[in-house]
XYZ file of C-alpha atoms in Angstrom:
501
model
C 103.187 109.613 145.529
C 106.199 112.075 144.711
C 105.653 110.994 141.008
C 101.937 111.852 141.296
C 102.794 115.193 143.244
C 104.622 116.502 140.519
C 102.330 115.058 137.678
C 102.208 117.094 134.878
C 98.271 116.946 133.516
C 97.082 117.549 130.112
C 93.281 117.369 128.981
C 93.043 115.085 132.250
C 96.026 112.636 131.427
C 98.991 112.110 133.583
C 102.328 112.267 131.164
C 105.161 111.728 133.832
C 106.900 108.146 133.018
C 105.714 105.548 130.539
C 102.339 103.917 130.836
C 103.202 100.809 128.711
C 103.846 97.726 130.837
C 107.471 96.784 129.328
C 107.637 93.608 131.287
C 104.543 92.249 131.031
C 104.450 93.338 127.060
C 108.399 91.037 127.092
C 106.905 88.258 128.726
C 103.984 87.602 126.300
C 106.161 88.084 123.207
C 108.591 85.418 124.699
C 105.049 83.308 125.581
C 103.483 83.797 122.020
C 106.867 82.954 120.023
C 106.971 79.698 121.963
C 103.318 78.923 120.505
C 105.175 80.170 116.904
C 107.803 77.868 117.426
C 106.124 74.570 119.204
C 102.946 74.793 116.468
C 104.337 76.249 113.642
C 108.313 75.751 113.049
C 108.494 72.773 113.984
C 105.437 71.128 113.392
C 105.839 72.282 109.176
C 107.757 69.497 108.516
C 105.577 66.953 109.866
C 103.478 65.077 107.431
C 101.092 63.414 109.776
C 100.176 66.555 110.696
C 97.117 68.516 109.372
C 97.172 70.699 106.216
C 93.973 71.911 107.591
C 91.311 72.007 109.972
C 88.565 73.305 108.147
C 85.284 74.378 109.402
C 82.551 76.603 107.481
C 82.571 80.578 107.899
C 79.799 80.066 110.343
C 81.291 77.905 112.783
C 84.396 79.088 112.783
C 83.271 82.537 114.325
C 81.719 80.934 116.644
C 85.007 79.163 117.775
C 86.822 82.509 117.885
C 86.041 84.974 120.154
C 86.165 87.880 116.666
C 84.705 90.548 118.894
C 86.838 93.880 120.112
C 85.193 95.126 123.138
C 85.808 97.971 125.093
C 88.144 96.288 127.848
C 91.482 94.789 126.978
C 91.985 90.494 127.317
C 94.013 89.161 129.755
C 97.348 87.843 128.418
C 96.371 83.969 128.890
C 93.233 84.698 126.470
C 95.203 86.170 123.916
C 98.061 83.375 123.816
C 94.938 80.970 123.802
C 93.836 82.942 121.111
C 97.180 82.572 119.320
C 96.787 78.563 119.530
C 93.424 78.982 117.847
C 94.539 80.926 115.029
C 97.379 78.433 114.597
C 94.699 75.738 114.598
C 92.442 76.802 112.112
C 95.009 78.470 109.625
C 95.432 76.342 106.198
C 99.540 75.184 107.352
C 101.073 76.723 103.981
C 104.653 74.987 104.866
C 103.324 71.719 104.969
C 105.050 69.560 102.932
C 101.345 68.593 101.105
C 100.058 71.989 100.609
C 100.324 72.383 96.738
C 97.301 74.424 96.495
C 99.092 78.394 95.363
C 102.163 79.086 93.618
C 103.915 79.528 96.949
C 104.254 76.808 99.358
C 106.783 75.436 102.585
C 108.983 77.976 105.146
C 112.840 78.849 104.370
C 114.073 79.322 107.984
C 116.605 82.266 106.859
C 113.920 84.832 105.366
C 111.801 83.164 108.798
C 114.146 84.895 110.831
C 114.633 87.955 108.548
C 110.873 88.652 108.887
C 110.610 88.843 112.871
C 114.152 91.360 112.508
C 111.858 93.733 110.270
C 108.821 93.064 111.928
C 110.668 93.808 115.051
C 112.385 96.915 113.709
C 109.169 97.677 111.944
C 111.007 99.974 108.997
C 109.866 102.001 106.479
C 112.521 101.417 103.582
C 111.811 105.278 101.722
C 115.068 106.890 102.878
C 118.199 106.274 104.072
C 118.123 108.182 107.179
C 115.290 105.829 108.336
C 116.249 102.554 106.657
C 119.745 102.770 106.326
C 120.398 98.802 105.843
C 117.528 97.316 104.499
C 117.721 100.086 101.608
C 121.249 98.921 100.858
C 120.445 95.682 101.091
C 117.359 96.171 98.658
C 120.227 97.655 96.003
C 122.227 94.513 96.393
C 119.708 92.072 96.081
C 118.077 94.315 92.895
C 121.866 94.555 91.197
C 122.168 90.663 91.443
C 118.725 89.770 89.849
C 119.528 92.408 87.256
C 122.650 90.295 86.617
C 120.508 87.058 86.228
C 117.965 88.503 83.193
C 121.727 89.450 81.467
C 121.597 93.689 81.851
C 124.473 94.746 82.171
C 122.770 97.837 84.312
C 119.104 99.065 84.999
C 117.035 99.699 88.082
C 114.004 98.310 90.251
C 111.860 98.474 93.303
C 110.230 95.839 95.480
C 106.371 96.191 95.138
C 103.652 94.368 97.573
C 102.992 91.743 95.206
C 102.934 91.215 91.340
C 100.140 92.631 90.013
C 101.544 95.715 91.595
C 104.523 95.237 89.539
C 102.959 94.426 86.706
C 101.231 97.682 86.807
C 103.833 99.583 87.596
C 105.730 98.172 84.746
C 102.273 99.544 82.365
C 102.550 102.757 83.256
C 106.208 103.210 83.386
C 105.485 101.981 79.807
C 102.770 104.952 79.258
C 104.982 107.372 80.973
C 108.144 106.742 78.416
C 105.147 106.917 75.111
C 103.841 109.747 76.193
C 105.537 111.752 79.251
C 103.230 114.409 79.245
C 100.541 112.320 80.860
C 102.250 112.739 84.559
C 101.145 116.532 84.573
C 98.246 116.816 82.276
C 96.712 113.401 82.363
C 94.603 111.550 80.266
C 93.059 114.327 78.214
C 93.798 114.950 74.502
C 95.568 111.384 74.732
C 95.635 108.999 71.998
C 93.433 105.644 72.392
C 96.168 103.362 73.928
C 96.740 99.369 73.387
C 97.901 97.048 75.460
C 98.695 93.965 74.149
C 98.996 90.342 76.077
C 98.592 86.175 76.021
C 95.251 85.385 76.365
C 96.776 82.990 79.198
C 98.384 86.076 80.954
C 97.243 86.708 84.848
C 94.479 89.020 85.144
C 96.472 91.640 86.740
C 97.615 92.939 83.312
C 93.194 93.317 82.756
C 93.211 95.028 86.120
C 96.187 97.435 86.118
C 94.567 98.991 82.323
C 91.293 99.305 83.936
C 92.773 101.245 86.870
C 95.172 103.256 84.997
C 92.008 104.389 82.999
C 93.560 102.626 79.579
C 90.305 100.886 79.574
C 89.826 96.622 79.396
C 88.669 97.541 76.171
C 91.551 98.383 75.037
C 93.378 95.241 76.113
C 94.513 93.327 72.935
C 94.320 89.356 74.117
C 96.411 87.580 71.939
C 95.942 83.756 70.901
C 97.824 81.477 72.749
C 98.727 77.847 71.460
C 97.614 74.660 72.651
C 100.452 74.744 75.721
C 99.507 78.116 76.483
C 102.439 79.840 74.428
C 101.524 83.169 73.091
C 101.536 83.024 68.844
C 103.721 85.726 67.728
C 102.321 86.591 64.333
C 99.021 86.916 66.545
C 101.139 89.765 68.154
C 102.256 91.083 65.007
C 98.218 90.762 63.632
C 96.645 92.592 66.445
C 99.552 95.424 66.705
C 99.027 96.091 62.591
C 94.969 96.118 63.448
C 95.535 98.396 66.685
C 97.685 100.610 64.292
C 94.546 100.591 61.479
C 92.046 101.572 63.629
C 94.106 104.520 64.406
C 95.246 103.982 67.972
C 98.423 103.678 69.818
C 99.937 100.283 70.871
C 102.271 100.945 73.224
C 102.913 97.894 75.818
C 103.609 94.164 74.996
C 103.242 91.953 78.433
C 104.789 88.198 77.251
C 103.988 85.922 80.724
C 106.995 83.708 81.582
C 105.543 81.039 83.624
C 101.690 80.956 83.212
C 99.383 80.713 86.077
C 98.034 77.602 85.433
C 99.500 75.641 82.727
C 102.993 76.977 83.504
C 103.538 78.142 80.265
C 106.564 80.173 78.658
C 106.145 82.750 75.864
C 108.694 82.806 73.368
C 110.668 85.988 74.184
C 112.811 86.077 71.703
C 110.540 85.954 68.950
C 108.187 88.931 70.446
C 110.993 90.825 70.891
C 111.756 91.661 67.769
C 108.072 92.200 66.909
C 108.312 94.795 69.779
C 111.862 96.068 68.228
C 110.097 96.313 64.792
C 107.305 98.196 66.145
C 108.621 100.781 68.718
C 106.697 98.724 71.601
C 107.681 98.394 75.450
C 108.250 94.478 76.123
C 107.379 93.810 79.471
C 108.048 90.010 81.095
C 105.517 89.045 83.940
C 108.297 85.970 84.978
C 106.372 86.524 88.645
C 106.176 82.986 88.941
C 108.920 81.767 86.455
C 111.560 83.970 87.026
C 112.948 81.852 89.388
C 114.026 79.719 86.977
C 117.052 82.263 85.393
C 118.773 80.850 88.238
C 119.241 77.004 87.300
C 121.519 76.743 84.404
C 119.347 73.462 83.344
C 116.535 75.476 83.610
C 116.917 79.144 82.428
C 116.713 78.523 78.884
C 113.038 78.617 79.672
C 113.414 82.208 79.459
C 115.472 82.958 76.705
C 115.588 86.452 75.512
C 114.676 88.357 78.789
C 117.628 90.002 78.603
C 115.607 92.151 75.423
C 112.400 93.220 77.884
C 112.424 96.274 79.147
C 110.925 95.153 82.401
C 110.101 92.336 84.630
C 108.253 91.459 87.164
C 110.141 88.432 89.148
C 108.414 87.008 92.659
C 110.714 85.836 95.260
C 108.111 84.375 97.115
C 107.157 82.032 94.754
C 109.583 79.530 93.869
C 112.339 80.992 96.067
C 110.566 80.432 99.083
C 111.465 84.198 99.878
C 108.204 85.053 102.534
C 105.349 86.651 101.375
C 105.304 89.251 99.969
C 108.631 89.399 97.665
C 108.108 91.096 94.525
C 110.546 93.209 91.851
C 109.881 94.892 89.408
C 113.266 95.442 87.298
C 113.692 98.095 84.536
C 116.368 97.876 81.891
C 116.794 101.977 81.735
C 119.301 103.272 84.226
C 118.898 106.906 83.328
C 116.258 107.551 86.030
C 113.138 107.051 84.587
C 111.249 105.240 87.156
C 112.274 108.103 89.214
C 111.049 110.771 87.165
C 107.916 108.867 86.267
C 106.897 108.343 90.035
C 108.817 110.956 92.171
C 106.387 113.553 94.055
C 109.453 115.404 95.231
C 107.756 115.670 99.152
C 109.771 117.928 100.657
C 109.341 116.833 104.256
C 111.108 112.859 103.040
C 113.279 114.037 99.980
C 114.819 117.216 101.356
C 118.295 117.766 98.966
C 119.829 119.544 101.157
C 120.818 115.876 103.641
C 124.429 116.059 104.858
C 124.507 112.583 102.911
C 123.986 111.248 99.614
C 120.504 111.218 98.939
C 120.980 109.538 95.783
C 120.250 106.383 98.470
C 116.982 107.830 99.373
C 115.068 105.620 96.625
C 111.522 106.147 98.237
C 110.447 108.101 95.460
C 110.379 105.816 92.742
C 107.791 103.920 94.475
C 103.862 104.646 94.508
C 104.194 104.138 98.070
C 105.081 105.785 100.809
C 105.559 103.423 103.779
C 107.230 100.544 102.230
C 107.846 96.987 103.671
C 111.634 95.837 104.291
C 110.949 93.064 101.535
C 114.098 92.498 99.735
C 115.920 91.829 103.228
C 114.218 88.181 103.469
C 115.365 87.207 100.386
C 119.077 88.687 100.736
C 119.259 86.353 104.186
C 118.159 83.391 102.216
C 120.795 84.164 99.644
C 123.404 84.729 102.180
C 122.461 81.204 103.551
C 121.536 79.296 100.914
C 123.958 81.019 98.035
C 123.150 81.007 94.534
C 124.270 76.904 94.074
C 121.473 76.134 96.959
C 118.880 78.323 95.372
C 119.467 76.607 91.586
C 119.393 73.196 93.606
C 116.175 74.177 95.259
C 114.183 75.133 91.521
C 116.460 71.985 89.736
C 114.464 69.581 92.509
C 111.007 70.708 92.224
C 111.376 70.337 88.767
C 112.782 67.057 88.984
C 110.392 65.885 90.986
C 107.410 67.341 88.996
C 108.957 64.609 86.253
C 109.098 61.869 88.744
C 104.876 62.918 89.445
C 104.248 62.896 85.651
C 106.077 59.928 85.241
C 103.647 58.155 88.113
C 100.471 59.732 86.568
C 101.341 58.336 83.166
C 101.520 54.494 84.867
C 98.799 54.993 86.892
C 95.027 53.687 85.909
C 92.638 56.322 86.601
C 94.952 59.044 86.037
C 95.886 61.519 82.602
C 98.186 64.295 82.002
C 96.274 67.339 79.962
C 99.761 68.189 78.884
C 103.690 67.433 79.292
C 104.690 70.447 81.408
C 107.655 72.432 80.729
C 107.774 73.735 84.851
C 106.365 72.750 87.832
C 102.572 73.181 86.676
C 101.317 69.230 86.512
C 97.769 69.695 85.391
C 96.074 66.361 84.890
C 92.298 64.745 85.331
C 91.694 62.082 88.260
C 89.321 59.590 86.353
C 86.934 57.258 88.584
C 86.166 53.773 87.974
C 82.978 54.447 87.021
C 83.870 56.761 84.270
C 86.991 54.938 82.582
C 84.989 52.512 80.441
C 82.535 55.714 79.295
C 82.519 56.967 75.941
C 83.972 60.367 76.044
C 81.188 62.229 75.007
C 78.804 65.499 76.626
C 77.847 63.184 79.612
C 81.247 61.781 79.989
C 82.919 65.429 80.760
C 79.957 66.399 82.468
C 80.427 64.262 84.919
C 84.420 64.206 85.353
C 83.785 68.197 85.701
C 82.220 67.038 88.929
C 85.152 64.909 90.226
C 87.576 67.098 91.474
C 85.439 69.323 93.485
C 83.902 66.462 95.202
C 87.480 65.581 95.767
C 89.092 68.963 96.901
C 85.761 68.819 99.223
C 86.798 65.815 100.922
C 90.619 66.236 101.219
C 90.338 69.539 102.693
C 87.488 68.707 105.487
C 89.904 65.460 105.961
C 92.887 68.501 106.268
C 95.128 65.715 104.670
C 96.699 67.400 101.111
C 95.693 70.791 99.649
C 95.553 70.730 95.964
C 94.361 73.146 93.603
C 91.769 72.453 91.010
C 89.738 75.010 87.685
C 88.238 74.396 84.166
C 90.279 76.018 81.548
C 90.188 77.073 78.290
C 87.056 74.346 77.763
C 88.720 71.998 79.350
C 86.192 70.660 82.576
C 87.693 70.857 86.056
C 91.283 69.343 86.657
C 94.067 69.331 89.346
C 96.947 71.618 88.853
C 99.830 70.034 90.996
C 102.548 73.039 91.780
C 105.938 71.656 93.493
C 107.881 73.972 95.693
C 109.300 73.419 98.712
C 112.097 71.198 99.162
C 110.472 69.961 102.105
C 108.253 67.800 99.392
C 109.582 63.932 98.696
C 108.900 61.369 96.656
C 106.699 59.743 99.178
C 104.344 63.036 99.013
C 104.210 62.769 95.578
C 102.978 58.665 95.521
C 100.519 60.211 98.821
C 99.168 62.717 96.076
C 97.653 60.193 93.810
C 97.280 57.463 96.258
C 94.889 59.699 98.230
C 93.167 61.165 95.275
C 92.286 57.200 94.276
C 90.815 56.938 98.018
C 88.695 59.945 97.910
C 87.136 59.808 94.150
C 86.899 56.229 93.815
C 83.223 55.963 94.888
C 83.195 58.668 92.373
């Protein structure tokens, strides 16, 4: 009553105390990350559990009560709505979802993600992010170390494509400066130049940086999805002919589908020869630079002048997890970004501002994404991460090995990561004549397959047609939760649902 006596109204609304319910708001936290924990944590390891339960769009609004209404749910509703999304959620740390080029949970960036979820950051400047932008510079300097600078700079991005574009007009900045104040008028016709295997991000970021899809250069690839240098060299001297200005070489290291590795080296020194930016999208096989077996893979990183390297991916980091890493130290992503807002980047701080980075991002709220890795590092140290990328790739041999014994199965080609692309082949199709109908037909199989396994809910695998080749599996290994037994459940489960086929 006293409180209400001396309430202070505005517009009609009391402001005296809080109105937020701190108890109640505890209590169902506590209540929902018991849900988290019981359904999720540690059910992700548990293989007779579903990958999946799939219903049709349809249906599955009609299971979930979608609508906002004017009146808030009571907490038991909303923890009941918690189980349901649980429920009908595709279970991406199971050890049989292979279906993306991210799979299983890493405890340690788990646990990182509720602290900055919790903290809910925004990593611009130091005043407001003081740890998670050192951390970020930690994390950066060490993957710098990996592609073999000896210095440069970076910034975590939401995602590749985002990095990839960033890298493209970095690229455009350093060719032609001018273009930050006085845009694209009165600018030359620019080239971009890429695999014809690259991700379609590289297609996306020249269309929205008004370069123009025209004016990306798609370069042959070989029969494993390499990119053919003198291809480069071919469409750089035609670019140059027809008068216009190629200015940005992306090489892919780690191909979305095949898994494929372009010879760095060797389009380095086209890019040397020529005065071109060489930009690396190792997104999905960057990982790799940290297995001593395995980094050869990307030999001659060390000469791009960016990359883009994913975390998330192979390193299990969370999603998202994405750098992009420059080889210039002098500033430049700075000075090709920076808006100078004086109400963030004031220089007058009484610290060093030099750690408010904020600026060389597009963004301005930015995710604390670099701190899920760094606790996974800190766990796991560099010797468990290498372990982690040397066993999927081992056991992506052991899986080709089985395919190459096994009737009904073949291998479109020996990978070189942990891509296993190969055709399930039903008994009603091996003693065909591999002709029209023959691959018309076996184009059909593993949709009717991925069909059945994923309203069973008992593997997720991913499946395309590609480069003429009719619709095949592409197996990706990740998580260390994966065995050997998952990998004989793969194939023995394909043979159950396509041999009626």
């Amino acid at each position: 009553l006293l409180e209400r006596k001396n309430a202070i109204l505005v517009d009609g609304v009391i402001l005296n105390g809080p109105v937020a319910d701190s108890e109640a708001g505890e209590k169902f936290v506590e209540e929902a990350t018991k849900i988290i924990m019981e359904e999720v944590i540690k059910k992700a390891a548990d293989v007779t559990e579903k990958v999946c339960e799939w219903q049709p769009p349809e249906k599955l609004k009609a299971l979930l009560d979608l609508e906002l209404k004017d009146t808030g749910e009571n907490h038991q509703k909303l923890l009941q709505f918690c189980r349901d999304v649980i429920k009908f959620s595709v279970k991406t740390n199971h050890p049989r979802f292979f279906n993306q080029l991210y799979a299983g949970i890493d405890y340690y960036s788990l646990a990182a993600r509720f602290i900055t979820e919790a903290l809910n950051p925004s990593v611009y400047t130091y005043e407001v992010s003081p740890v998670f932008l050192l951390v970020e510079d930690a994390v950066l300097k060490k993957m710098i170390e990996f592609i073999g600078w000896e210095e440069g700079d970076g910034i975590f991005n939401p995602g590749g494509s985002v990095s990839n574009m960033y890298a493209m007009n970095l690229a455009r900045y350093k060719y032609c400066p001018d273009i930050k104040e006085q845009g694209l008028s009165g600018m030359p016709r620019l080239v971009v130049l890429t695999s014809d295997e690259c991700h379609y991000s590289v297609k996306k970021a020249a269309s929205f940086l008004g370069i123009g899809t025209q004016n990306v250069y798609f370069i042959k690839s070989d029969e494993r999805g390499k990119m053919i240098p003198e291809e480069l060299e071919k469409q750089v001297l035609r670019a140059r002919k027809e008068g216009s200005a190629p200015f940005f070489v992306s090489a892919t290291a780690g191909t979305t589908v095949l898994g494929a590795f372009d010879p760095l080296d060797e389009i380095a020194d086209i890019c040397e020869r020529y005065g071109l930016w060489l930009h690396v999208d190792a997104s999905w096989g960057g990982s790799a630079l940290l297995s001593r077996k395995h980094c050869r893979l990307l030999h001659g990183i060390h000469r791009a002048n960016s990359v883009a390297w994913n975390p998330h991916k192979m390193l299990m980091a969370g999603i998202q997890c994405c750098a992009l890493l420059v080889k210039d130290s002098s500033g430049l992503l700075k000075r090709c970004y920076s808006a100078n807002a004086s109400y963030l980047f004031q220089q007058d701080k009484f610290y060093d501002v030099s750690y408010d980075t904020g600026d060389k991002s597009i963004q301005c709220s930015r995710r604390a994404d670099a701190f899920k890795f760094w606790m996974t590092w800190k766990a796991l140290g560099t010797t468990g991460l290498e372990e982690r990328v040397n066993r999927a790739l081992a056991l992506a041999r052991y899986l080709v090995d089985e395919i190459k014994k096994r009737e009904g199965f073949q291998l479109l080609l020996e990978p070189e990561y942990a891509n296993i692309c190969f055709w399930y082949i039903p008994p009603s199709l091996r003693n065909m004549e591999e002709g029209h109908e023959y691959w018309e037909k076996l184009h059909h199989v593993a949709p009717a397959i991925k069909e059945r396994m994923m309203k069973k809910g008992s593997i997720m695998l991913g499946y395309q047609p590609h480069r003429g080749k009719v619709n095949f599996f592409r197996q990706v290994i990740i998580s260390p939760k994966v065995s050997r037994e998952d990998m004989d459940f793969l194939l023995d489960e394909i043979s159950s649902l396509g041999k009626d086929l």
